[in-house]
Coordinates of C-alpha atoms in Angstrom, one line a residue:
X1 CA -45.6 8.7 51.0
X2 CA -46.7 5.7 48.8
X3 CA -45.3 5.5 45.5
X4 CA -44.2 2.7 43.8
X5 CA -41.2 2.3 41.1
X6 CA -42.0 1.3 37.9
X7 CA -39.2 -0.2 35.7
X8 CA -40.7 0.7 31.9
X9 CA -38.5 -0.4 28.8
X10 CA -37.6 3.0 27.9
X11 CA -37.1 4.3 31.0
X12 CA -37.7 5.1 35.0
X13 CA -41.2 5.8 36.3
X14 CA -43.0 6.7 39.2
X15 CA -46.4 5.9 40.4
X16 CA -47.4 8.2 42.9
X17 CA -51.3 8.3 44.1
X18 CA -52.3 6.2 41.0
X19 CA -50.7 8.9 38.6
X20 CA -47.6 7.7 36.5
X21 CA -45.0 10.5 36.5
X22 CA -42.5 10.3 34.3
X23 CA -39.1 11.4 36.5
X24 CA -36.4 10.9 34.0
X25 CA -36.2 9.5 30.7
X26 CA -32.5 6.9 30.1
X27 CA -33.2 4.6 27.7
X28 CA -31.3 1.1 28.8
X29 CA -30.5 0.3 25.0
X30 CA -28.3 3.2 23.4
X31 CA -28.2 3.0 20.1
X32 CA -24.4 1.6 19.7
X33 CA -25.8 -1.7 21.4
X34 CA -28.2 -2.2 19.3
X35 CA -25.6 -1.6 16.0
X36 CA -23.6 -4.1 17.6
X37 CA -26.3 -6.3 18.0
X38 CA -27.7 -6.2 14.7
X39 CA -24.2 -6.3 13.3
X40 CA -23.5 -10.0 15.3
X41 CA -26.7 -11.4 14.0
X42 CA -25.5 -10.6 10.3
X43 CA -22.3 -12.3 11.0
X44 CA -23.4 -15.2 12.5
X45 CA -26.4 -15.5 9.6
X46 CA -23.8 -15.4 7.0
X47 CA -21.8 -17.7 9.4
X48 CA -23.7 -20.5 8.7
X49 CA -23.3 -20.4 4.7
X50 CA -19.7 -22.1 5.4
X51 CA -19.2 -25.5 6.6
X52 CA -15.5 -25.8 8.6
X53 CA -14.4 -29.4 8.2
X54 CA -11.0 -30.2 10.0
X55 CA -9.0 -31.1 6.8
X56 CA -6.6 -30.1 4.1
X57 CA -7.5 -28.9 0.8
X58 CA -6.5 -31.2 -2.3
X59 CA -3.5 -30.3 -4.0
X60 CA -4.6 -28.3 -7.5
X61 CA -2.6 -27.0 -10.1
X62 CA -1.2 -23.2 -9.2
X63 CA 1.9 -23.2 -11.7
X64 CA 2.3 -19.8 -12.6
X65 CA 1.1 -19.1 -16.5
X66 CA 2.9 -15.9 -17.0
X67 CA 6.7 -15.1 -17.7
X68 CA 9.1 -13.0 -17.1
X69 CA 10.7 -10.0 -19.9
X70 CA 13.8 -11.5 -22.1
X71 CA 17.0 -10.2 -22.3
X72 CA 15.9 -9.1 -25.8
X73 CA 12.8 -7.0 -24.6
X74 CA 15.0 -5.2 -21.9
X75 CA 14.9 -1.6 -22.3
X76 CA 17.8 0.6 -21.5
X77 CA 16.8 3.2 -18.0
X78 CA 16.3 6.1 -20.0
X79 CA 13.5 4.3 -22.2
X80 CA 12.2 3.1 -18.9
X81 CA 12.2 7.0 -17.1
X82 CA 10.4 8.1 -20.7
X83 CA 7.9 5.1 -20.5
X84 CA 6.5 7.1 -16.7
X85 CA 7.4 10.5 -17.6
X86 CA 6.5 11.0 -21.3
X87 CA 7.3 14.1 -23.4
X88 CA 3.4 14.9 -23.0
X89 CA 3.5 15.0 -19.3
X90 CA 6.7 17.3 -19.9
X91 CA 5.7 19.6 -22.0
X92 CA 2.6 19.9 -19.5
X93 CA 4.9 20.8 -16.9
X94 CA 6.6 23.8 -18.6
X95 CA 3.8 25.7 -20.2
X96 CA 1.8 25.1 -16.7
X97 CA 5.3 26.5 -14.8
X98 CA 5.6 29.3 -17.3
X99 CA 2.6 30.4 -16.9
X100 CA 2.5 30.2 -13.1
X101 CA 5.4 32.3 -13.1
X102 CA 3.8 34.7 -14.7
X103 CA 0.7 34.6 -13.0
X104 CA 2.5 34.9 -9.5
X105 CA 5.5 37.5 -10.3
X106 CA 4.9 38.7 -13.5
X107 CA 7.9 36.9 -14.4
X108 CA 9.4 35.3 -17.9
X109 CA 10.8 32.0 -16.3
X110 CA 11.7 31.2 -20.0
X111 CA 11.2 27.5 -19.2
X112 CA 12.5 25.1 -22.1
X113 CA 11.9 21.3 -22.3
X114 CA 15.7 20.7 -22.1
X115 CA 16.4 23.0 -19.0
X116 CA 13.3 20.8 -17.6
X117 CA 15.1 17.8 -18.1
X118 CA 18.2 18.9 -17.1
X119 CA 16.4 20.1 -13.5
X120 CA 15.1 16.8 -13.1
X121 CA 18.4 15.0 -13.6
X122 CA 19.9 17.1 -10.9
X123 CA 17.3 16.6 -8.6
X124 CA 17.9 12.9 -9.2
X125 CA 22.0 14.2 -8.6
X126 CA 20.9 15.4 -5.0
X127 CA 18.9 12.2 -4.2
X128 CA 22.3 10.2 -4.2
X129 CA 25.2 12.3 -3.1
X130 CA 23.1 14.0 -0.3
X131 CA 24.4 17.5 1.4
X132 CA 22.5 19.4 4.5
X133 CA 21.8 22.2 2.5
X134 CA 20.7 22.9 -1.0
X135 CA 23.1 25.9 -1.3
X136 CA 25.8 23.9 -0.2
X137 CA 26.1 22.1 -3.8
X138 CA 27.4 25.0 -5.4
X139 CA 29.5 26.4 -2.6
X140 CA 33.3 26.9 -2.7
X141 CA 35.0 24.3 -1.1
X142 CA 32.7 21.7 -1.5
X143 CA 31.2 22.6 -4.4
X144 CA 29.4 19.4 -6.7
X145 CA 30.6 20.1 -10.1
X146 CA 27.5 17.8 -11.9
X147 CA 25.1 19.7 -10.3
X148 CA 26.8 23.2 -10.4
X149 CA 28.1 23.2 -13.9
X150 CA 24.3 22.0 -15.6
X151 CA 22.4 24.7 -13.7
X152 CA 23.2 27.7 -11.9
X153 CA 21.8 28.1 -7.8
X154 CA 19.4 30.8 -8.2
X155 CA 17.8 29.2 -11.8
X156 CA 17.4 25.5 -9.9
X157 CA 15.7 27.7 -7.0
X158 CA 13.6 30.0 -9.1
X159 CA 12.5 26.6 -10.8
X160 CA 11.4 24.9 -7.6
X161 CA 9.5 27.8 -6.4
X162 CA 7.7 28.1 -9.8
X163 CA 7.4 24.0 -10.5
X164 CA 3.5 23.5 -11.2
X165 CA 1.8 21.0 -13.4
X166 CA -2.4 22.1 -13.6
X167 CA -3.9 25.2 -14.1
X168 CA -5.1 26.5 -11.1
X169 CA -8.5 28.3 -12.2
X170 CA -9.5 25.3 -13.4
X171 CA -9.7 23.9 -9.6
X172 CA -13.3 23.5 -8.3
X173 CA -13.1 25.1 -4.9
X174 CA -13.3 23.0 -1.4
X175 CA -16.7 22.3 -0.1
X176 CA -18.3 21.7 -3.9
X177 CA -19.4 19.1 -6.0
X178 CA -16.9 17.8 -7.9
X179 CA -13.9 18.9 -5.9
X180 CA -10.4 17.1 -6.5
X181 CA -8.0 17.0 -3.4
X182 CA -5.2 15.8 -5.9
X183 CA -6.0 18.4 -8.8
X184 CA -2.4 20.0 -8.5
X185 CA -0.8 16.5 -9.3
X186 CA -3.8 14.8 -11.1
X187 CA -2.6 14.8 -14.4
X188 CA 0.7 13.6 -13.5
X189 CA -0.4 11.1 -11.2
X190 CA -3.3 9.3 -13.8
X191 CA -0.8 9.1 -16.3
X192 CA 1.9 8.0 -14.1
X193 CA -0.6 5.2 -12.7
X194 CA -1.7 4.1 -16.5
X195 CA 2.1 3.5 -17.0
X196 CA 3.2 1.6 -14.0
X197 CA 0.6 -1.2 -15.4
X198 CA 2.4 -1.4 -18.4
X199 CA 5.3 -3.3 -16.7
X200 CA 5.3 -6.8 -16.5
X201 CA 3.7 -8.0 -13.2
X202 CA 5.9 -11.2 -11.6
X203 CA 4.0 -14.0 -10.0
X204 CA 4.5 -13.2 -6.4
X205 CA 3.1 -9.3 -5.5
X206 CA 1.5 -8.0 -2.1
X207 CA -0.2 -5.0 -1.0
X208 CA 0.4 -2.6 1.5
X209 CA 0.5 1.3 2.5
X210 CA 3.3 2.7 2.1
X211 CA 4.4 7.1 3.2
X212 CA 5.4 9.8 1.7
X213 CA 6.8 11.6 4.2
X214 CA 5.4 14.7 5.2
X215 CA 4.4 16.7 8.0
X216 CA 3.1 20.5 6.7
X217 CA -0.4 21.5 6.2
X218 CA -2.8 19.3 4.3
X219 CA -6.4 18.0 4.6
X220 CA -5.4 13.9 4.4
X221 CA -2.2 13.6 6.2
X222 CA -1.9 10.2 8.3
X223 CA -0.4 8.9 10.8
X224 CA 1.3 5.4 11.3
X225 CA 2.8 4.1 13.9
X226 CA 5.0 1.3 12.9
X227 CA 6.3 3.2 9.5
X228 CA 9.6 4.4 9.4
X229 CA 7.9 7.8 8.3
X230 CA 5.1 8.0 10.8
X231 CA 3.5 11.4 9.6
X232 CA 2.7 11.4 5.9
X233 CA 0.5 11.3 2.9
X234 CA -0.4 7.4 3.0
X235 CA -0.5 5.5 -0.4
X236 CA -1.7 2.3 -1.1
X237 CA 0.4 0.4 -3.1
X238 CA 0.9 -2.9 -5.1
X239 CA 4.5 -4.4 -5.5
X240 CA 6.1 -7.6 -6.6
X241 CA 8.4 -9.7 -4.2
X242 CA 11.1 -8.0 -6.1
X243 CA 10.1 -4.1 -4.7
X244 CA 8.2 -3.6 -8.4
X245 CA 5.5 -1.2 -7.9
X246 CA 2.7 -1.9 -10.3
X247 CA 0.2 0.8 -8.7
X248 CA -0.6 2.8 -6.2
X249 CA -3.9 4.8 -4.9
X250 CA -3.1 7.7 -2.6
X251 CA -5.4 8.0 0.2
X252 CA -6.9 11.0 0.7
X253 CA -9.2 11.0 3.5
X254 CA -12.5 10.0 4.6
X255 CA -15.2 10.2 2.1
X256 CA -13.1 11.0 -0.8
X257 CA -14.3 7.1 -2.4
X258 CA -17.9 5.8 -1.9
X259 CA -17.0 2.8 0.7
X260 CA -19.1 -0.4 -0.4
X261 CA -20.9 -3.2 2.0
X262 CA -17.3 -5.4 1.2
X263 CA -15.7 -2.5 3.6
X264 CA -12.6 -0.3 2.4
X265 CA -9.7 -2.5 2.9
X266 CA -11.5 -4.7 0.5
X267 CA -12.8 -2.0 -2.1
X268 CA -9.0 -1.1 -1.9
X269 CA -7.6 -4.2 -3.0
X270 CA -10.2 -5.1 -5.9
X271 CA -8.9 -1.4 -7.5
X272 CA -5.5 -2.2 -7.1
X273 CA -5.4 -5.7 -9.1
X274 CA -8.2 -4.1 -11.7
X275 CA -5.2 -5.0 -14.2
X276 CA -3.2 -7.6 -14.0
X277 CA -4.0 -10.1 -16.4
X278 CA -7.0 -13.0 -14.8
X279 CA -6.5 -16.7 -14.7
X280 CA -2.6 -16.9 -14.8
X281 CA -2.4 -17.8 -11.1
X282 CA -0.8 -15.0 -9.7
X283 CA -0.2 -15.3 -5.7
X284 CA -1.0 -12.2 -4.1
X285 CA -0.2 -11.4 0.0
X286 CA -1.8 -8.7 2.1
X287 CA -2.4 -8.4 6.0
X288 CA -5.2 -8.4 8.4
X289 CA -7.0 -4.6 6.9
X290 CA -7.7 -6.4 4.3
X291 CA -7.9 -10.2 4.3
X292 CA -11.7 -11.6 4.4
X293 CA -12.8 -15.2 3.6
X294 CA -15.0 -13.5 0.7
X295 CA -12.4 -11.8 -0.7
X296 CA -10.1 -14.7 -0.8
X297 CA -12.9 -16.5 -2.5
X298 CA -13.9 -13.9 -5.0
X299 CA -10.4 -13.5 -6.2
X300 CA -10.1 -17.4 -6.7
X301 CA -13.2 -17.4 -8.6
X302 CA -13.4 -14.5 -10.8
X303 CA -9.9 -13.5 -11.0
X304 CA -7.7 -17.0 -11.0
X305 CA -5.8 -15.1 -8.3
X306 CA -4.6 -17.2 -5.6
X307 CA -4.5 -15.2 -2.2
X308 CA -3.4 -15.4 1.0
X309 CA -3.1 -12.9 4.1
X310 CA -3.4 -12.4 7.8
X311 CA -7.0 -12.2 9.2
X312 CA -8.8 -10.7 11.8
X313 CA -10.2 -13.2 14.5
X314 CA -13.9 -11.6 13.8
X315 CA -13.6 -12.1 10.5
X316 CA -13.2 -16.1 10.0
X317 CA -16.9 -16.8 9.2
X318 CA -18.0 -19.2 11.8
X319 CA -14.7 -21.0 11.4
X320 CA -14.3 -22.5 15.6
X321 CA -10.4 -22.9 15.9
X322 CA -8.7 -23.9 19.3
X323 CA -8.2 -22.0 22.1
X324 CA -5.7 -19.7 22.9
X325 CA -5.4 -20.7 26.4
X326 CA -5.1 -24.3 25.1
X327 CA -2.8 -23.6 22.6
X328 CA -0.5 -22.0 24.9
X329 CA -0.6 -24.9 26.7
X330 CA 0.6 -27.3 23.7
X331 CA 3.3 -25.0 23.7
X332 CA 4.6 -22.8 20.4
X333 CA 4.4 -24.2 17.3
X334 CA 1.2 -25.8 18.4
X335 CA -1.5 -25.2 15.0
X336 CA -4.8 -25.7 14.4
X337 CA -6.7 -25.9 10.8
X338 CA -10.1 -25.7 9.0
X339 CA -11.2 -26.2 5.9
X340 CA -14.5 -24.7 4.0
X341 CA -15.1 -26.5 0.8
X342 CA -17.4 -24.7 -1.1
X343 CA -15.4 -21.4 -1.1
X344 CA -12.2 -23.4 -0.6
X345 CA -10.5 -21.0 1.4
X346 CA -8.3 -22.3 4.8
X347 CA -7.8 -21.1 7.7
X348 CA -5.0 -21.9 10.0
X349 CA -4.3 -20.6 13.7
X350 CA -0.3 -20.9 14.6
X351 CA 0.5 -20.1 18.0
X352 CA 4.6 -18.8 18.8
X353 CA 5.0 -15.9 21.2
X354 CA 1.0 -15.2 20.9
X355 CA -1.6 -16.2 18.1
X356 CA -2.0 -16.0 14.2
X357 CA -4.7 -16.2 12.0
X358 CA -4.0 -16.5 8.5
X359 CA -5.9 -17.7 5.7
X360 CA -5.6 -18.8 2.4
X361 CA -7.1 -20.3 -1.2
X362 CA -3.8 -22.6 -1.9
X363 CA -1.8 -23.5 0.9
X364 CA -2.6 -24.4 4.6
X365 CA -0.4 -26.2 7.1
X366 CA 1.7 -29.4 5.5
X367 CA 4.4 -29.5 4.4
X368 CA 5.5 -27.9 8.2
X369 CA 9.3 -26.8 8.7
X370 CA 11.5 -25.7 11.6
X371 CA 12.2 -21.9 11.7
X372 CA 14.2 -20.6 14.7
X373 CA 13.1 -18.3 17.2
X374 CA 14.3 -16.3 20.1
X375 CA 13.5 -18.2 23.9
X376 CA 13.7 -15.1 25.9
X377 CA 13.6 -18.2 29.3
X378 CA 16.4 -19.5 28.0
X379 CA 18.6 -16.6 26.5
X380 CA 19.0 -18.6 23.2
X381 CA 17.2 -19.6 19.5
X382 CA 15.3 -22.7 19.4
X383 CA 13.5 -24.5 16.7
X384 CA 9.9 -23.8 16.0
X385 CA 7.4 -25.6 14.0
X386 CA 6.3 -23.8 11.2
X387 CA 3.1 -24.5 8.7
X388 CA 3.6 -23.7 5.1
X389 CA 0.9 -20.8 5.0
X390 CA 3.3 -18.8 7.4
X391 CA 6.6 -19.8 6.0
X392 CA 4.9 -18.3 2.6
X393 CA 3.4 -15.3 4.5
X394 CA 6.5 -13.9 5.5
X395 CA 8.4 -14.9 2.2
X396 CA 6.3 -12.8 0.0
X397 CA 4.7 -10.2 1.8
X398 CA 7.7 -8.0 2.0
X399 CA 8.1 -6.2 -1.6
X400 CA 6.1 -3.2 -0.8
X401 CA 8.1 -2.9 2.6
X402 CA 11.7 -3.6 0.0
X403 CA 10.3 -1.0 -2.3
X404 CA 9.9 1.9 0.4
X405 CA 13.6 0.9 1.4
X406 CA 15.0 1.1 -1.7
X407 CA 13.0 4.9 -2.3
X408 CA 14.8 6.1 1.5
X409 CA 17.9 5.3 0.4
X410 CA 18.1 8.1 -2.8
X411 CA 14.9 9.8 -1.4
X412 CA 14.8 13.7 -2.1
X413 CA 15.1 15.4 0.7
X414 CA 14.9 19.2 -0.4
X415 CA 12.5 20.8 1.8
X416 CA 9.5 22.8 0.8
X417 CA 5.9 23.7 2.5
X418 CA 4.1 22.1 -0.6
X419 CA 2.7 19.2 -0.3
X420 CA 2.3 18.4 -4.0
X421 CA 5.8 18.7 -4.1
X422 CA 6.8 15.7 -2.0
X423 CA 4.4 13.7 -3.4
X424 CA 5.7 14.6 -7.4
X425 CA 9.3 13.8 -5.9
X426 CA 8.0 10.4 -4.8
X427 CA 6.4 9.7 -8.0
X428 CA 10.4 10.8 -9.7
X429 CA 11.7 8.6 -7.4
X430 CA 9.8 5.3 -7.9
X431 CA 10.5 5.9 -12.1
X432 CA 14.0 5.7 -11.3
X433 CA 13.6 2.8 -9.1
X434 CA 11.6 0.4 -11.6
X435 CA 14.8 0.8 -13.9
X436 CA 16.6 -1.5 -11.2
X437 CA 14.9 -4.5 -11.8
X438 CA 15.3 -4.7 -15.6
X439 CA 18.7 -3.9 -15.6
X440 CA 19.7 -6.8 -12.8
X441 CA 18.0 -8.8 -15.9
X442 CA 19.7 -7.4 -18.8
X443 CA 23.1 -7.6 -16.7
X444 CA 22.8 -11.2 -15.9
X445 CA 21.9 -12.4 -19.0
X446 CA 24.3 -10.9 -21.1
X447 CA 27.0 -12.2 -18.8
X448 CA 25.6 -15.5 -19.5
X449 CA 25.5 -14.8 -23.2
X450 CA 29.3 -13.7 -22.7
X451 CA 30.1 -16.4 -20.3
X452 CA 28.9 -18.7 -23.6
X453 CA 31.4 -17.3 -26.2
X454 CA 34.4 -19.6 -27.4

């Protein structure tokens, strides 16, 4: 039989008595490759837009222009809880429970704006002196007199099962135009969001996700593995060094925000610093689903932000830094540096127990310091040299991470199948927190104002 193979581009085929018979058709190139293709020539054409010198950047001016509140503008906690949850956003939530009372049981719930406040203050009750049951506060024996004497058992559960804050009807339904997956919290949570950036941002803040825990039925839950919370609704949020949240995005799924070319970790971060005041050199930390070398620059630029995170190694923009194999050989500590002056943005590689990227618009590796470290070869801490950009990292990155610590210690842990329920609870919660802060400053400076007496 003569034939002869034929290797085409797009495929296998056979010549067989001159004729070319196409046997089987399995194109070399899918059409991944080529994405991936097409994707490494656009990096490595906007590559060459940055020049990497191996140097430091010159020391500029980053003093922080903003301030700090004054014992004298120091509100007491209750102004604080009325400055999230205002008597509008109250009043919503009775006439909209009311009426869902009736709606659902033909029921009067009779629902005043005093019995409202007096629910929420013993659901704030039950986030500190926690039992296993709700019943159990009003049992004999054990029974919690705060909580027992301001509201009777089956009025606090009639309350819960009846708590609603939108009007139903007015929900477009799932699968249209226009449909809101947050409609049953929306109002609360746009005007809980509008008053969070009415607090007074500090000068050091990161962002981060944070969880509401939850592990029911709903469209956007998440999963994360290295939360303490792993199952939840995720929420992006923005906090100061001191656990401060001054706002949050809740993330509801894929395609529920129009991602741009900058990617989603990056449309993420421009919405959450939308507010804070520009060119008062804030400093602002975030980790590696976020940090790009345009990001860092734009922030610089058009916000006088100065920024600095973790980055991805495919993400550095040309920028050639040393080996890991080589690195590993200089031993830990070892660091290597670039420099891009036009966007002035650095980039530092620290080696310890494996590799680091990090990168930055205001620090880089001098001054370095020791830190100490676990040698797991010789069963004891040693000293480690440290560059500045790291020693900062970790300083500052941790308020969102102090923030969700602070919420798990009085978190609400009555349990219920809705999942607007959990996150209202969480938005309770973090009102109550913010008070912390501005009463650690009204304490300490009228103990200095006492300390000063004759």
């Amino acid at each position: 039989m003569n034939c002869n193979i034929i290797n085409d581009v797009h495929g296998v085929m056979v010549k067989h008595s001159g004729e070319i018979l196409n046997m089987e058709f399995q194109p070399c190139r899918s059409e991944e490759v080529r994405k991936v293709r097409i994707a490494k020539k656009k990096v490595a054409k906007e590559a060459k837009q940055y020049k990497w010198i191996k140097t430091e950047p010159e020391p500029r001016n980053i003093t922080w222009k903003g301030s700090m509140p004054h014992y004298d503008e120091v509100q007491t906690p209750l102004d604080l809880f009325r400055m999230f949850i205002t008597e509008d956003i109250l009043s919503n939530i009775v006439d909209q429970t009311n009426l869902n009372a009736m709606r659902k049981k033909n029921l009067a719930l009779k629902l005043s704006l005093e019995e409202l406040r007096r629910f929420l203050g013993v659901q704030m009750l039950m986030s500190i002196l926690k039992l296993p049951a709700v019943r159990m506060y009003w049992e004999n024996g054990i029974r919690y007199s705060p909580v027992a004497d301001t509201i009777s058992r089956d009025r606090f559960i009639s309350l819960r099962s009846f708590f609603h804050i939108c009007d139903d009807t007015l929900m477009i339904p799932k699968g249209e135009v226009g449909h809101d997956k947050l409609f049953k919290i929306g109002r609360l949570y746009d005007a809980f969001r509008e008053n969070l950036k009415k607090i007074d941002p500090e000068e050091i803040q990161s962002i981060d996700e944070q969880m509401i825990p939850f592990k029911g039925r709903i469209g956007f839950r998440q999963y994360l593995k290295d939360k303490p919370h792993s199952w939840g609704v995720k929420v992006f949020t923005r906090a100061g060094i001191s656990g401060i949240v001054y706002d949050i995005e809740i993330y509801t799924g894929k395609g529920a925000v129009e991602i741009s070319e900058l990617g989603q970790g990056t449309d993420v971060v421009l919405r959450l610093v939308e507010n804070p005041p520009r060119f008062m050199n804030f400093k602002l930390f975030f980790d590696n689903f976020y940090t790009g070398i345009d990001l860092i620059h734009k922030f610089r630029v058009e916000h006088g932000i100065e920024s600095c995170g973790t980055i991805r190694s495919n993400r550095m923009r040309g920028a050639v830094l040393d080996t890991n194999a080589n690195m590993k050989k200089k031993g830990r500590g070892s660091v290597d540096f670039r420099f891009e002056r036009h966007s002035e943005v650095s980039v530092v590689k620290w080696y310890d127990n494996k590799p680091v990227h990090l990168a930055s618009s205001y620090c880089s590796v001098t001054p370095i310091d020791k830190c100490q470290r676990w040698d797991g070869i010789t069963r004891k801490y040693v000293e480690v040299d440290r560059p500045r950009i790291v020693r900062d990292y970790n300083k500052s990155m941790g308020g969102v991470d102090l923030d969700e610590m602070f919420l798990e210690l009085y978190r609400t842990d009555i349990r219920s199948k809705k999942w607007y329920m959990r996150i209202v609870n969480s938005l309770l919660e973090l009102s109550y927190y913010v008070n912390q802060r501005d009463m650690r400053l009204y304490k300490a400076t009228y103990r200095r104002i006492f300390q000063a007496l004759p």
